[in-house]
Tab-separated table of C-alpha atoms in Angstrom:
chain	number	residue	atom	x	y	z
P	20	ILE	CA	119.735	31.975	-30.324
P	21	THR	CA	116.786	29.575	-29.505
P	22	PRO	CA	117.821	26.593	-27.312
P	23	GLY	CA	118.202	23.586	-29.479
P	24	SER	CA	118.722	25.279	-32.565
P	25	GLU	CA	122.180	24.618	-34.733
P	26	ILE	CA	124.328	27.391	-36.112
P	27	VAL	CA	124.960	26.562	-39.896
P	28	TYR	CA	126.384	29.753	-41.123
P	29	LEU	CA	128.240	32.668	-39.382
P	30	ARG	CA	130.172	35.145	-41.197
P	31	ASP	CA	131.343	38.772	-40.165
P	32	GLY	CA	130.518	40.768	-43.264
P	33	LYS	CA	131.220	44.405	-44.245
P	34	THR	CA	128.163	45.796	-42.604
P	35	ALA	CA	126.812	43.218	-39.988
P	36	THR	CA	127.417	39.749	-38.931
P	37	ILE	CA	125.134	37.319	-40.832
P	38	SER	CA	123.943	33.666	-39.481
P	39	LEU	CA	121.890	30.911	-40.155
P	40	THR	CA	120.438	28.647	-37.539
P	41	GLY	CA	118.139	25.720	-37.684
P	42	ALA	CA	115.630	24.154	-35.382
P	43	GLY	CA	112.554	22.097	-35.791
P	44	GLY	CA	112.761	22.230	-39.498
P	45	ALA	CA	112.688	26.076	-39.651
P	46	THR	CA	115.598	28.088	-40.716
P	47	THR	CA	116.241	31.492	-39.551
P	48	ILE	CA	118.662	34.280	-41.132
P	49	ALA	CA	119.824	36.946	-38.582
P	50	THR	CA	121.663	40.262	-38.902
P	51	ASN	CA	123.751	40.902	-35.768
P	52	GLY	CA	121.848	38.271	-34.119
P	53	LYS	CA	118.359	39.710	-34.781
P	54	PRO	CA	116.107	37.580	-36.874
P	55	ASP	CA	115.219	38.916	-40.205
P	56	ALA	CA	113.352	36.084	-41.645
P	57	VAL	CA	112.236	32.611	-40.734
P	58	ILE	CA	111.166	29.785	-43.310
P	59	GLN	CA	109.863	26.191	-42.384
P	60	MET	CA	112.053	24.355	-44.778
P	61	SER	CA	110.439	20.942	-43.836
P	62	ASP	CA	106.855	19.732	-43.937
P	63	GLY	CA	104.276	21.753	-41.872
P	64	PRO	CA	102.725	24.947	-41.660
P	65	PRO	CA	104.574	28.091	-42.619
P	66	ALA	CA	106.292	30.269	-40.237
P	67	ALA	CA	104.821	33.596	-39.375
P	68	ASP	CA	107.566	35.539	-41.359
P	69	GLU	CA	106.733	33.578	-44.526
P	70	ILE	CA	103.130	35.034	-44.422
P	71	THR	CA	104.516	38.453	-44.558
P	72	MET	CA	107.278	37.878	-47.174
P	73	ILE	CA	104.556	36.213	-49.371
P	74	LEU	CA	102.193	39.020	-49.054
P	75	ALA	CA	104.976	41.454	-49.683
P	76	GLY	CA	105.264	40.048	-52.954
P	77	ALA	CA	101.753	39.126	-53.922
P	78	LEU	CA	100.076	42.256	-52.815
P	79	PRO	CA	101.689	44.569	-55.261
P	80	LEU	CA	100.966	42.097	-58.112
P	81	ALA	CA	97.411	42.349	-57.068
P	82	LEU	CA	97.427	46.285	-57.410
P	83	HIS	CA	99.519	46.851	-60.360
P	84	PRO	CA	98.107	46.063	-63.857
P	85	SER	CA	101.486	45.975	-65.433
P	86	PRO	CA	104.174	45.097	-62.877
P	87	GLY	CA	106.974	44.841	-65.539
P	88	LYS	CA	109.922	46.444	-63.950
P	89	VAL	CA	110.481	45.761	-60.061
P	90	ALA	CA	113.192	46.523	-57.529
P	91	ASN	CA	113.174	44.780	-54.203
P	92	ILE	CA	115.205	46.311	-51.406
P	93	GLY	CA	116.551	43.801	-48.946
P	94	ILE	CA	117.082	40.267	-49.859
P	95	GLY	CA	116.437	38.804	-46.390
P	96	SER	CA	115.631	34.868	-47.121
P	97	GLY	CA	114.892	35.915	-50.957
P	98	LEU	CA	111.258	34.648	-50.413
P	99	THR	CA	109.513	38.140	-51.598
P	100	SER	CA	111.736	37.948	-54.585
P	101	GLN	CA	110.696	34.403	-55.255
P	102	VAL	CA	107.142	35.339	-55.015
P	103	LEU	CA	107.554	38.332	-57.397
P	104	LEU	CA	109.194	36.024	-59.894
P	105	THR	CA	106.319	33.579	-59.766
P	106	SER	CA	104.261	36.274	-62.223
P	107	ALA	CA	104.795	36.180	-65.806
P	108	ARG	CA	103.806	39.621	-65.760
P	109	VAL	CA	107.202	40.624	-64.305
P	110	ASP	CA	109.820	41.241	-66.953
P	111	SER	CA	112.753	41.968	-64.608
P	112	LEU	CA	113.656	42.273	-60.915
P	113	VAL	CA	116.518	43.790	-59.235
P	114	SER	CA	117.230	42.624	-55.841
P	115	ILE	CA	119.145	45.306	-53.806
P	116	GLU	CA	121.273	43.989	-50.754
P	117	ILE	CA	123.765	45.690	-48.790
P	118	GLU	CA	125.584	42.818	-47.348
P	119	PRO	CA	127.075	40.133	-49.647
P	120	PHE	CA	127.015	37.343	-47.082
P	121	MET	CA	123.257	37.975	-46.732
P	122	VAL	CA	123.088	36.653	-50.550
P	123	ASP	CA	125.273	33.728	-49.468
P	124	ALA	CA	123.354	32.917	-46.583
P	125	ALA	CA	119.899	32.783	-48.441
P	126	ARG	CA	121.443	30.559	-50.855
P	127	LEU	CA	122.832	28.259	-48.468
P	128	GLY	CA	119.671	28.203	-46.158
P	129	PHE	CA	116.674	28.513	-48.388
P	130	MET	CA	117.246	26.528	-51.538
P	131	PRO	CA	115.139	25.344	-53.357
P	132	ARG	CA	112.505	27.560	-51.730
P	133	VAL	CA	113.894	30.615	-53.258
P	134	GLU	CA	115.408	29.257	-56.626
P	135	LYS	CA	114.131	31.772	-58.816
P	136	LEU	CA	115.943	34.707	-57.178
P	137	PHE	CA	119.268	32.972	-58.123
P	138	SER	CA	118.221	31.040	-61.542
P	139	ASP	CA	115.598	33.058	-63.359
P	140	PRO	CA	117.043	34.905	-66.015
P	141	ARG	CA	114.741	37.903	-64.991
P	142	SER	CA	116.376	38.321	-61.503
P	143	ARG	CA	119.505	40.202	-61.044
P	144	ILE	CA	121.198	40.858	-57.609
P	145	VAL	CA	123.101	44.055	-56.771
P	146	ILE	CA	125.204	44.710	-53.616
P	147	GLU	CA	124.831	48.233	-52.720
P	148	ASP	CA	123.219	50.702	-50.315
P	149	ALA	CA	119.622	51.091	-51.487
P	150	LYS	CA	119.943	54.901	-51.590
P	151	THR	CA	123.258	54.682	-53.364
P	152	PHE	CA	121.888	52.412	-55.883
P	153	PHE	CA	118.703	54.791	-56.761
P	154	ALA	CA	121.020	57.916	-56.739
P	155	ALA	CA	123.332	56.394	-59.234
P	156	SER	CA	120.626	54.656	-61.535
P	157	GLY	CA	118.528	56.342	-64.108
P	158	THR	CA	116.011	53.242	-64.061
P	159	ARG	CA	112.421	53.693	-63.323
P	160	PHE	CA	110.190	50.929	-61.838
P	161	ASP	CA	106.841	49.943	-61.886
P	162	MET	CA	107.049	48.856	-58.384
P	163	ILE	CA	109.550	49.212	-55.531
P	164	VAL	CA	109.128	46.817	-52.540
P	165	SER	CA	111.248	47.645	-49.481
P	166	GLU	CA	111.668	45.224	-46.819
P	167	PRO	CA	113.868	46.671	-44.081
P	168	SER	CA	114.314	45.295	-40.712
P	169	ASN	CA	112.846	46.898	-37.759
P	170	PRO	CA	113.119	50.595	-37.481
P	171	TRP	CA	114.988	50.560	-34.238
P	172	VAL	CA	117.712	48.617	-35.729
P	173	SER	CA	120.700	50.858	-36.487
P	174	GLY	CA	120.890	52.424	-39.900
P	175	VAL	CA	117.532	51.142	-40.947
P	176	ALA	CA	115.431	54.350	-40.199
P	177	THR	CA	116.777	55.911	-43.220
P	178	LEU	CA	114.601	53.712	-45.497
P	179	PHE	CA	111.464	55.242	-43.691
P	180	SER	CA	112.613	58.769	-44.253
P	181	ASP	CA	111.411	61.894	-46.300
P	182	GLU	CA	114.418	62.004	-48.399
P	183	PHE	CA	113.833	58.040	-49.261
P	184	TYR	CA	110.529	58.659	-50.242
P	185	ARG	CA	111.494	61.787	-52.224
P	186	GLN	CA	114.177	59.564	-53.851
P	187	ALA	CA	112.152	56.437	-54.470
P	188	VAL	CA	109.006	58.306	-56.103
P	189	ARG	CA	111.566	59.820	-58.775
P	190	HIS	CA	112.295	56.105	-59.821
P	191	LEU	CA	108.855	54.953	-60.287
P	192	GLU	CA	106.951	54.869	-63.582
P	193	PRO	CA	103.726	56.692	-63.987
P	194	GLY	CA	101.080	54.581	-61.817
P	195	GLY	CA	104.052	53.187	-59.989
P	196	LEU	CA	104.080	51.675	-56.592
P	197	LEU	CA	105.994	51.652	-53.605
P	198	VAL	CA	105.345	48.716	-51.007
P	199	GLN	CA	107.014	48.636	-47.553
P	200	TRP	CA	107.036	46.464	-44.731
P	201	LEU	CA	106.675	47.903	-41.392
P	202	GLN	CA	106.771	45.984	-37.981
P	203	ILE	CA	104.359	47.463	-35.645
P	204	TYR	CA	105.143	45.354	-32.734
P	205	GLU	CA	108.116	46.803	-30.417
P	206	THR	CA	107.214	50.440	-31.546
P	207	ASP	CA	104.704	52.959	-30.985
P	208	ILE	CA	101.885	54.574	-33.421
P	209	ALA	CA	103.912	57.811	-33.029
P	210	ILE	CA	106.614	55.968	-35.185
P	211	VAL	CA	103.954	55.032	-37.752
P	212	VAL	CA	102.608	58.603	-37.914
P	213	SER	CA	106.241	59.811	-38.329
P	214	ILE	CA	106.873	57.527	-41.287
P	215	LEU	CA	103.294	58.207	-42.937
P	216	LYS	CA	104.015	61.930	-42.378
P	217	ALA	CA	107.192	61.625	-44.418
P	218	LEU	CA	105.700	59.351	-47.099
P	219	SER	CA	102.254	61.074	-47.810
P	220	PRO	CA	103.548	64.411	-49.616
P	221	HIS	CA	105.376	62.145	-52.054
P	222	PHE	CA	102.350	59.915	-53.067
P	223	SER	CA	98.958	60.711	-54.183
P	224	ASP	CA	97.480	57.803	-52.343
P	225	TYR	CA	98.360	55.081	-49.728
P	226	HIS	CA	96.595	52.152	-48.290
P	227	LEU	CA	97.679	50.252	-45.035
P	228	TYR	CA	97.079	46.329	-45.029
P	229	ASN	CA	97.182	44.189	-42.125
P	230	VAL	CA	99.431	41.181	-42.420
P	231	ASP	CA	99.268	39.229	-39.066
P	232	ASP	CA	98.266	41.821	-36.429
P	233	SER	CA	101.916	42.790	-35.633
P	234	ASN	CA	103.055	43.575	-39.182
P	235	ILE	CA	101.731	45.885	-41.800
P	236	LEU	CA	102.167	46.789	-45.516
P	237	VAL	CA	102.224	50.290	-46.629
P	238	VAL	CA	101.246	50.480	-50.394
P	239	ALA	CA	101.694	53.791	-51.910
P	240	LYS	CA	100.874	55.091	-55.275
P	241	LYS	CA	102.866	57.803	-57.344
P	242	ASP	CA	99.768	59.218	-58.950
P	243	GLY	CA	95.893	58.482	-59.016
P	244	LEU	CA	94.167	56.510	-56.365
P	245	LEU	CA	94.812	53.025	-55.449
P	246	SER	CA	92.402	50.200	-56.901
P	247	ASP	CA	90.967	47.160	-55.356
P	248	PRO	CA	93.195	44.156	-55.540
P	249	ASP	CA	92.720	42.250	-58.775
P	250	PRO	CA	91.333	38.657	-58.408
P	251	GLY	CA	93.491	37.782	-61.498
P	252	ILE	CA	96.285	37.045	-59.161
P	253	PHE	CA	94.518	33.753	-58.281
P	254	THR	CA	94.707	32.543	-61.856
P	255	GLU	CA	98.380	32.678	-61.967
P	256	PRO	CA	99.369	29.073	-60.865
P	257	ALA	CA	102.624	29.475	-59.303
P	258	LEU	CA	101.467	32.643	-57.536
P	259	GLN	CA	98.445	30.493	-56.201
P	260	VAL	CA	100.551	28.226	-54.582
P	261	GLU	CA	102.534	30.846	-52.654
P	262	LEU	CA	99.320	32.420	-51.764
P	263	LYS	CA	97.882	29.206	-50.392
P	264	ARG	CA	101.112	28.615	-48.590
P	265	ALA	CA	100.135	31.922	-46.725
P	266	GLY	CA	96.476	30.871	-46.186
P	267	ILE	CA	95.048	33.130	-48.668
P	268	VAL	CA	92.548	31.462	-50.793
P	269	GLY	CA	90.487	34.181	-52.124
P	270	LEU	CA	90.292	38.034	-52.853
P	271	GLU	CA	88.305	38.778	-49.594
P	272	ASP	CA	91.580	37.241	-47.556
P	273	ILE	CA	93.261	40.216	-48.933
P	274	THR	CA	90.626	42.899	-48.925
P	275	SER	CA	89.619	42.267	-45.133
P	276	ARG	CA	93.365	43.230	-44.308
P	277	ARG	CA	92.968	46.696	-45.313
P	278	ILE	CA	93.394	49.278	-42.366
P	279	GLY	CA	92.846	52.724	-43.935
P	280	ASN	CA	93.675	54.834	-46.653
P	281	LYS	CA	95.107	58.067	-47.159
P	282	GLN	CA	91.974	60.204	-47.047
P	283	LEU	CA	90.828	58.602	-43.733
P	284	LEU	CA	94.430	58.736	-42.064
P	285	ASP	CA	96.173	61.720	-43.282
P	286	PRO	CA	94.143	64.360	-41.250
P	287	TYR	CA	95.257	62.574	-38.030
P	288	VAL	CA	98.637	62.160	-39.414
P	289	ARG	CA	98.956	65.872	-40.011
P	290	ALA	CA	97.440	66.757	-36.853
P	291	SER	CA	99.568	64.513	-34.719
P	292	PRO	CA	102.567	66.393	-32.960
P	293	VAL	CA	105.115	64.300	-34.233
P	294	PRO	CA	107.610	65.514	-37.005
P	295	ALA	CA	107.987	63.593	-40.522
P	296	ASN	CA	110.933	61.289	-40.135
P	297	SER	CA	113.949	62.979	-42.026
P	298	ASP	CA	117.579	62.082	-42.470
P	299	TYR	CA	118.332	65.364	-40.796
P	300	PHE	CA	115.554	65.408	-38.032
P	301	PRO	CA	115.721	61.389	-37.212
P	302	PHE	CA	112.664	61.141	-35.033
P	303	VAL	CA	112.480	57.072	-35.962
P	304	ASP	CA	116.091	56.791	-35.133
P	305	GLN	CA	115.962	58.485	-31.999
P	306	ASN	CA	112.883	57.306	-30.598
P	307	ALA	CA	112.204	53.661	-32.080
P	308	GLN	CA	114.681	52.120	-29.311
P	309	ARG	CA	112.963	54.065	-26.506
P	310	PHE	CA	109.636	52.770	-27.622
P	311	LEU	CA	111.145	48.936	-27.777
P	312	PHE	CA	112.500	49.440	-24.296
P	313	LEU	CA	109.040	50.532	-23.056
P	314	ASN	CA	107.549	47.570	-24.689
P	315	ARG	CA	105.241	49.687	-26.728
P	316	ASN	CA	103.431	48.733	-29.929
P	317	ALA	CA	100.893	49.835	-32.495
P	318	MET	CA	98.572	47.207	-32.588
P	319	GLU	CA	95.724	49.787	-32.556
P	320	LEU	CA	95.946	49.983	-36.282
P	321	PRO	CA	95.172	46.576	-37.308
P	322	GLY	CA	92.648	46.875	-34.360
P	323	LEU	CA	90.610	48.975	-36.667
P	324	THR	CA	89.727	45.954	-38.637
P	325	VAL	CA	88.177	43.778	-35.751
P	326	LEU	CA	86.073	46.616	-33.925
P	327	PRO	CA	82.669	45.581	-32.971
P	328	LEU	CA	81.042	47.579	-35.544
P	329	PRO	CA	81.983	48.033	-39.388
P	330	PHE	CA	83.850	51.100	-38.845
P	331	LEU	CA	85.965	50.978	-42.020
P	332	GLU	CA	82.956	49.860	-44.141
P	333	LEU	CA	80.871	52.734	-42.683
P	334	SER	CA	83.723	55.410	-43.174
P	335	ILE	CA	84.872	54.135	-46.954
P	336	PRO	CA	81.770	53.195	-48.512
P	337	GLU	CA	83.774	51.332	-51.483
P	338	TRP	CA	85.333	48.858	-48.869
P	339	GLN	CA	82.606	46.278	-48.591
P	340	THR	CA	82.666	43.048	-46.284
P	341	ALA	CA	82.795	39.837	-48.223
P	342	PRO	CA	82.612	36.452	-46.223
P	343	LEU	CA	85.974	34.910	-45.647
P	344	ALA	CA	86.696	31.777	-46.953
P	345	ALA	CA	87.708	28.843	-44.559
P	346	VAL	CA	91.294	29.284	-44.102
P	347	PRO	CA	94.114	26.986	-42.264
P	348	GLU	CA	94.833	27.487	-38.636
P	349	PHE	CA	98.142	29.152	-39.706
P	350	GLY	CA	96.662	31.954	-41.829
P	351	ARG	CA	94.325	32.953	-38.920
P	352	GLY	CA	94.522	36.461	-37.257
P	353	LEU	CA	91.996	38.032	-35.062
P	354	ARG	CA	89.634	39.088	-37.740
P	355	GLU	CA	89.845	35.549	-39.344
P	356	GLU	CA	88.753	34.323	-35.857
P	357	HIS	CA	86.075	36.839	-35.516
P	358	SER	CA	84.510	36.095	-38.913
P	359	ASP	CA	84.651	32.419	-38.047
P	360	ARG	CA	82.846	32.951	-34.850
P	361	ALA	CA	80.346	35.143	-36.459
P	362	GLY	CA	79.617	32.523	-39.082
P	363	ARG	CA	78.899	29.763	-36.358
P	364	ILE	CA	76.428	32.210	-34.487
P	365	VAL	CA	74.375	32.937	-37.415
P	366	ALA	CA	74.587	29.150	-38.366
P	367	SER	CA	73.334	28.382	-35.019
P	368	VAL	CA	70.454	30.566	-35.224
P	369	ALA	CA	69.496	29.536	-38.741
P	370	SER	CA	69.577	25.770	-37.968
P	371	ASP	CA	68.232	26.134	-34.400
P	372	ASN	CA	71.316	24.019	-33.342
P	373	LEU	CA	73.493	25.496	-30.423
P	374	ALA	CA	76.352	22.882	-31.124
P	375	PHE	CA	78.210	25.410	-33.152
P	376	VAL	CA	78.702	27.996	-30.357
P	377	PRO	CA	80.226	28.105	-26.910
P	378	GLY	CA	77.763	28.234	-23.853
P	379	LYS	CA	77.830	32.042	-23.368
P	380	ILE	CA	76.805	32.778	-26.821
P	381	GLY	CA	74.356	29.839	-26.810
P	382	SER	CA	72.691	31.416	-23.677
P	383	ALA	CA	72.280	34.747	-25.454
P	384	ILE	CA	70.649	33.234	-28.456
P	385	ILE	CA	68.308	31.233	-26.072
P	386	ALA	CA	67.613	34.497	-24.284
P	387	VAL	CA	66.636	36.358	-27.800
P	388	GLY	CA	64.018	33.837	-28.062
P	389	ALA	CA	62.661	34.351	-24.603
P	390	PRO	CA	58.853	34.559	-24.070
P	391	ALA	CA	56.985	38.047	-24.140
P	392	GLU	CA	56.278	37.829	-20.281
P	393	THR	CA	60.183	37.403	-19.527
P	394	CYS	CA	60.664	40.989	-20.956
P	395	ALA	CA	57.601	42.664	-18.995
P	396	SER	CA	59.774	43.830	-16.136
P	397	SER	CA	62.683	46.345	-16.941
P	398	GLY	CA	65.255	43.665	-15.641
P	399	GLY	CA	64.032	41.218	-18.114
P	400	TRP	CA	64.177	43.536	-20.984
P	401	ARG	CA	67.584	44.724	-20.066
P	402	ALA	CA	68.664	41.177	-20.264
P	403	TRP	CA	67.052	40.665	-23.685
P	404	ARG	CA	68.659	43.723	-24.935
P	405	ALA	CA	71.989	42.666	-23.537
P	406	ALA	CA	71.600	39.451	-25.475
P	407	VAL	CA	70.961	41.080	-28.573
P	408	GLN	CA	73.772	43.614	-28.137
P	409	MET	CA	76.070	40.588	-27.685
P	410	LEU	CA	75.193	38.888	-30.775
P	411	SER	CA	75.332	42.152	-32.704
P	412	ARG	CA	78.734	43.119	-31.515
P	413	GLN	CA	80.157	39.616	-32.620
P	414	THR	CA	78.585	39.378	-35.827
P	415	SER	CA	77.956	42.901	-37.529
P	416	ALA	CA	81.295	43.819	-38.554
P	417	MET	CA	82.638	40.332	-39.607
P	418	LEU	CA	79.989	39.389	-42.120
P	419	PRO	CA	77.953	41.187	-44.829
P	420	TYR	CA	74.332	41.776	-44.302
P	421	SER	CA	73.201	39.103	-46.762
P	422	GLU	CA	74.589	36.483	-44.385
P	423	LEU	CA	73.243	38.455	-41.173
P	424	ARG	CA	69.838	38.364	-42.216
P	425	PRO	CA	68.738	34.919	-40.632
P	426	LEU	CA	69.973	36.478	-37.385
P	427	TRP	CA	67.868	39.840	-37.562
P	428	ARG	CA	64.953	37.790	-38.748
P	429	SER	CA	65.094	35.773	-35.257
P	430	ILE	CA	65.547	38.997	-33.269
P	431	GLU	CA	62.562	40.986	-35.038
P	432	SER	CA	60.413	37.917	-35.068
P	433	SER	CA	61.003	36.985	-31.256
P	434	PRO	CA	58.287	37.660	-28.766
P	435	CYS	CA	60.070	40.380	-26.727
P	436	TYR	CA	60.679	42.418	-29.896
P	437	MET	CA	57.280	41.908	-31.223
P	438	ALA	CA	55.655	43.103	-27.764
P	439	ALA	CA	57.992	46.007	-27.214
P	440	GLU	CA	56.952	49.494	-27.305
P	441	PRO	CA	58.448	51.831	-30.092
P	442	ASP	CA	60.842	53.573	-27.725
P	443	ASP	CA	62.198	50.044	-26.267
P	444	ARG	CA	62.892	49.195	-30.001
P	445	ARG	CA	65.175	52.005	-30.564
P	446	TRP	CA	68.217	50.158	-29.511
P	447	PRO	CA	67.834	46.927	-31.447
P	448	ASP	CA	66.637	49.073	-34.578
P	449	PHE	CA	69.832	50.982	-34.184
P	450	LEU	CA	71.842	48.022	-34.133
P	451	HIS	CA	70.157	46.515	-37.200
P	452	ALA	CA	70.829	49.545	-39.082
P	453	VAL	CA	74.453	49.135	-38.172
P	454	ALA	CA	74.532	45.551	-39.509
P	455	ARG	CA	72.724	46.837	-42.728
P	456	ARG	CA	75.355	49.461	-42.882
P	457	ASP	CA	72.455	52.061	-43.383
P	458	ARG	CA	74.309	55.255	-42.505
P	459	GLU	CA	71.167	57.580	-42.754
P	460	ALA	CA	69.396	55.268	-40.164
P	461	ILE	CA	72.480	54.871	-38.060
P	462	ILE	CA	72.660	58.774	-37.947
P	463	SER	CA	68.854	59.342	-37.291
P	464	PHE	CA	68.662	56.470	-34.541
P	465	SER	CA	71.917	57.787	-33.038
P	466	GLN	CA	70.460	61.188	-32.570
P	467	GLU	CA	67.486	59.816	-30.863
P	468	LEU	CA	69.570	57.658	-28.513
P	469	LEU	CA	71.702	60.332	-27.521
P	470	ARG	CA	68.843	62.736	-26.939
P	471	GLU	CA	66.603	60.269	-25.129
P	472	ASP	CA	68.979	57.917	-23.239
P	473	ALA	CA	72.571	59.297	-22.883
P	474	SER	CA	71.830	60.235	-19.391
P	475	THR	CA	71.236	56.269	-18.623
P	476	MET	CA	73.543	55.040	-21.120
P	477	GLY	CA	76.792	53.182	-20.016
P	478	ARG	CA	80.024	54.542	-21.300
P	479	GLU	CA	80.781	51.673	-23.470
P	480	ASP	CA	77.291	51.996	-25.265
P	481	LEU	CA	78.053	55.454	-25.670
P	482	GLU	CA	81.197	55.095	-27.541
P	483	TYR	CA	79.576	52.425	-29.779
P	484	VAL	CA	76.897	54.970	-30.825
P	485	LEU	CA	79.241	57.698	-31.278
P	486	ALA	CA	81.458	55.419	-33.340
P	487	ALA	CA	78.804	54.303	-35.524
P	488	ALA	CA	77.425	57.611	-36.079
P	489	GLY	CA	80.707	59.406	-36.671
P	490	ALA	CA	81.787	56.740	-39.137
P	491	SER	CA	78.481	57.096	-41.019
P	492	LEU	CA	78.805	60.719	-41.371
P	493	TYR	CA	82.249	60.565	-42.451
P	494	GLY	CA	81.037	57.996	-45.179
P	495	LEU	CA	78.456	60.115	-46.620
P	496	GLY	CA	80.955	63.130	-46.881
P	497	ASP	CA	79.937	65.209	-43.856
P	498	ARG	CA	83.443	65.288	-42.149
P	499	GLN	CA	82.964	68.461	-40.209
P	500	ARG	CA	79.718	66.869	-38.541
P	501	ALA	CA	81.699	63.801	-38.042
P	502	SER	CA	84.510	65.319	-36.329
P	503	ALA	CA	81.898	67.588	-34.143
P	504	SER	CA	80.099	64.593	-33.003
P	505	VAL	CA	83.152	62.995	-31.406
P	506	LEU	CA	84.758	66.442	-30.143
P	507	ALA	CA	81.265	67.265	-28.498
P	508	TRP	CA	81.613	63.985	-26.402
P	509	ALA	CA	85.417	63.901	-26.029
P	510	PRO	CA	85.255	64.453	-22.138
P	511	ALA	CA	83.519	61.368	-21.842
P	512	LEU	CA	85.460	59.013	-23.883
P	513	ARG	CA	88.008	56.668	-22.539
P	514	THR	CA	91.574	56.794	-23.859
P	515	ASP	CA	91.759	52.989	-23.371
P	516	SER	CA	88.654	52.380	-25.189
P	517	GLU	CA	88.810	49.969	-28.279
P	518	PHE	CA	87.332	52.890	-30.385
P	519	ASP	CA	90.304	55.487	-29.201
P	520	LEU	CA	91.953	55.609	-32.602
P	521	ALA	CA	88.738	55.586	-34.562
P	522	PHE	CA	87.507	58.495	-32.462
P	523	ARG	CA	91.106	60.124	-33.109
P	524	LEU	CA	90.735	59.634	-36.916
P	525	LEU	CA	86.960	61.055	-36.814
P	526	ALA	CA	88.044	64.059	-34.662
P	527	ALA	CA	90.993	64.859	-37.227
P	528	SER	CA	88.690	64.634	-40.309
P	529	GLY	CA	87.296	68.099	-39.745
P	530	ILE	CA	90.468	69.860	-39.391
P	531	SER	CA	91.277	72.221	-42.130
P	532	HIS	CA	94.887	72.515	-43.560
């Protein structure tokens, strides 16, 4: 219990001890002392959990055109059920909860914030184990939302198993979606891989979405490919209120959270020496607590969205970057912070006003415009190129090229660039191709760089070139070359590189199954 918090509810139920505590206007519901959900019930920004619970309800509404019948596993605070019921397109919602006192605590602690769960005629609460409910029910749903607690909590891992996914898909209508909340703090990527290996055979497609850099949502489709989120959700007034509460004010605030799809992730998942999580071979149950004790995490997954090159866009051409709308401080993850910084860099260059950026970045902008004689020496040229690299790494992946043009006009009209020999321009031209998402040019320049400059290239630069080239080859459909390009340089690559997961995905992409 947090110091200063007040216990307002404490009951020993059939399956767990349920408690409610309050502190600073926030109410926390917990199972056996482990917090399951926190909502800010007074004025002020939302608790971090609210953003996850709002997205768990809003995201499937954005991805399914006709979400008539919905099931939600695990009531928690009731907020995800509340969000689902804000949509008039939902005809019925059954919320499945194993512990009766969880329902009582949610009613006591979070009303009127979750009023629709308890008063909406479309809402029905069922006290039952989720697997038992589905086994006894012949109902099929358009969407099933699963919000289990952390996988390391006793008994929870069965909601991430092969058997659960086989059962769930039988209870989905054609085109139906399963949405599952997965915590990636206090775990390891091996746990995520084991879960995806259990899920993948039962669904024709899946996407991973980053929520807040420590939680992800897995969205899996029974048949067909997942579509882009529908901007129509922003026309539903009650849902729009919830989205704004989570700092989501435009479609790009959802699409920018995409981490990967089945096509990109599955070869790596299949090749990983980790078994599919199963009720009979419970890899998650047997290992999750060990990874918790070792203080491990799977943060490299959302890390794919903030790499210093547009890795996901180059790999998945249909996923294009859009400028993020300004969001409140509480809705900001790493990508939002990086996008804001990139926008300020471009604005500083376009307006010739360094007030928008910190001193180090301002110095790089000044260095780009240095007189030609400054770059006449090898040291001066290296300093100019380093300034271009810094600005490129902090902007190219965060903004569409339409917004990056002022920066690259400034670079290519600079005295140093204009006076440079063609060979010296190769590196800035390569970075410009990355900013344009020009896969053919990236591949061509990377081949030249690796052929001519590899012996003098630092490891960080080498990894950048290989990641950009591999992603471009993959995005053009040449997965064998994408894999081979990474494997050929594997001895030179660091396992602690920011591109490590990207390299593992590319290397696995050429493996036949």
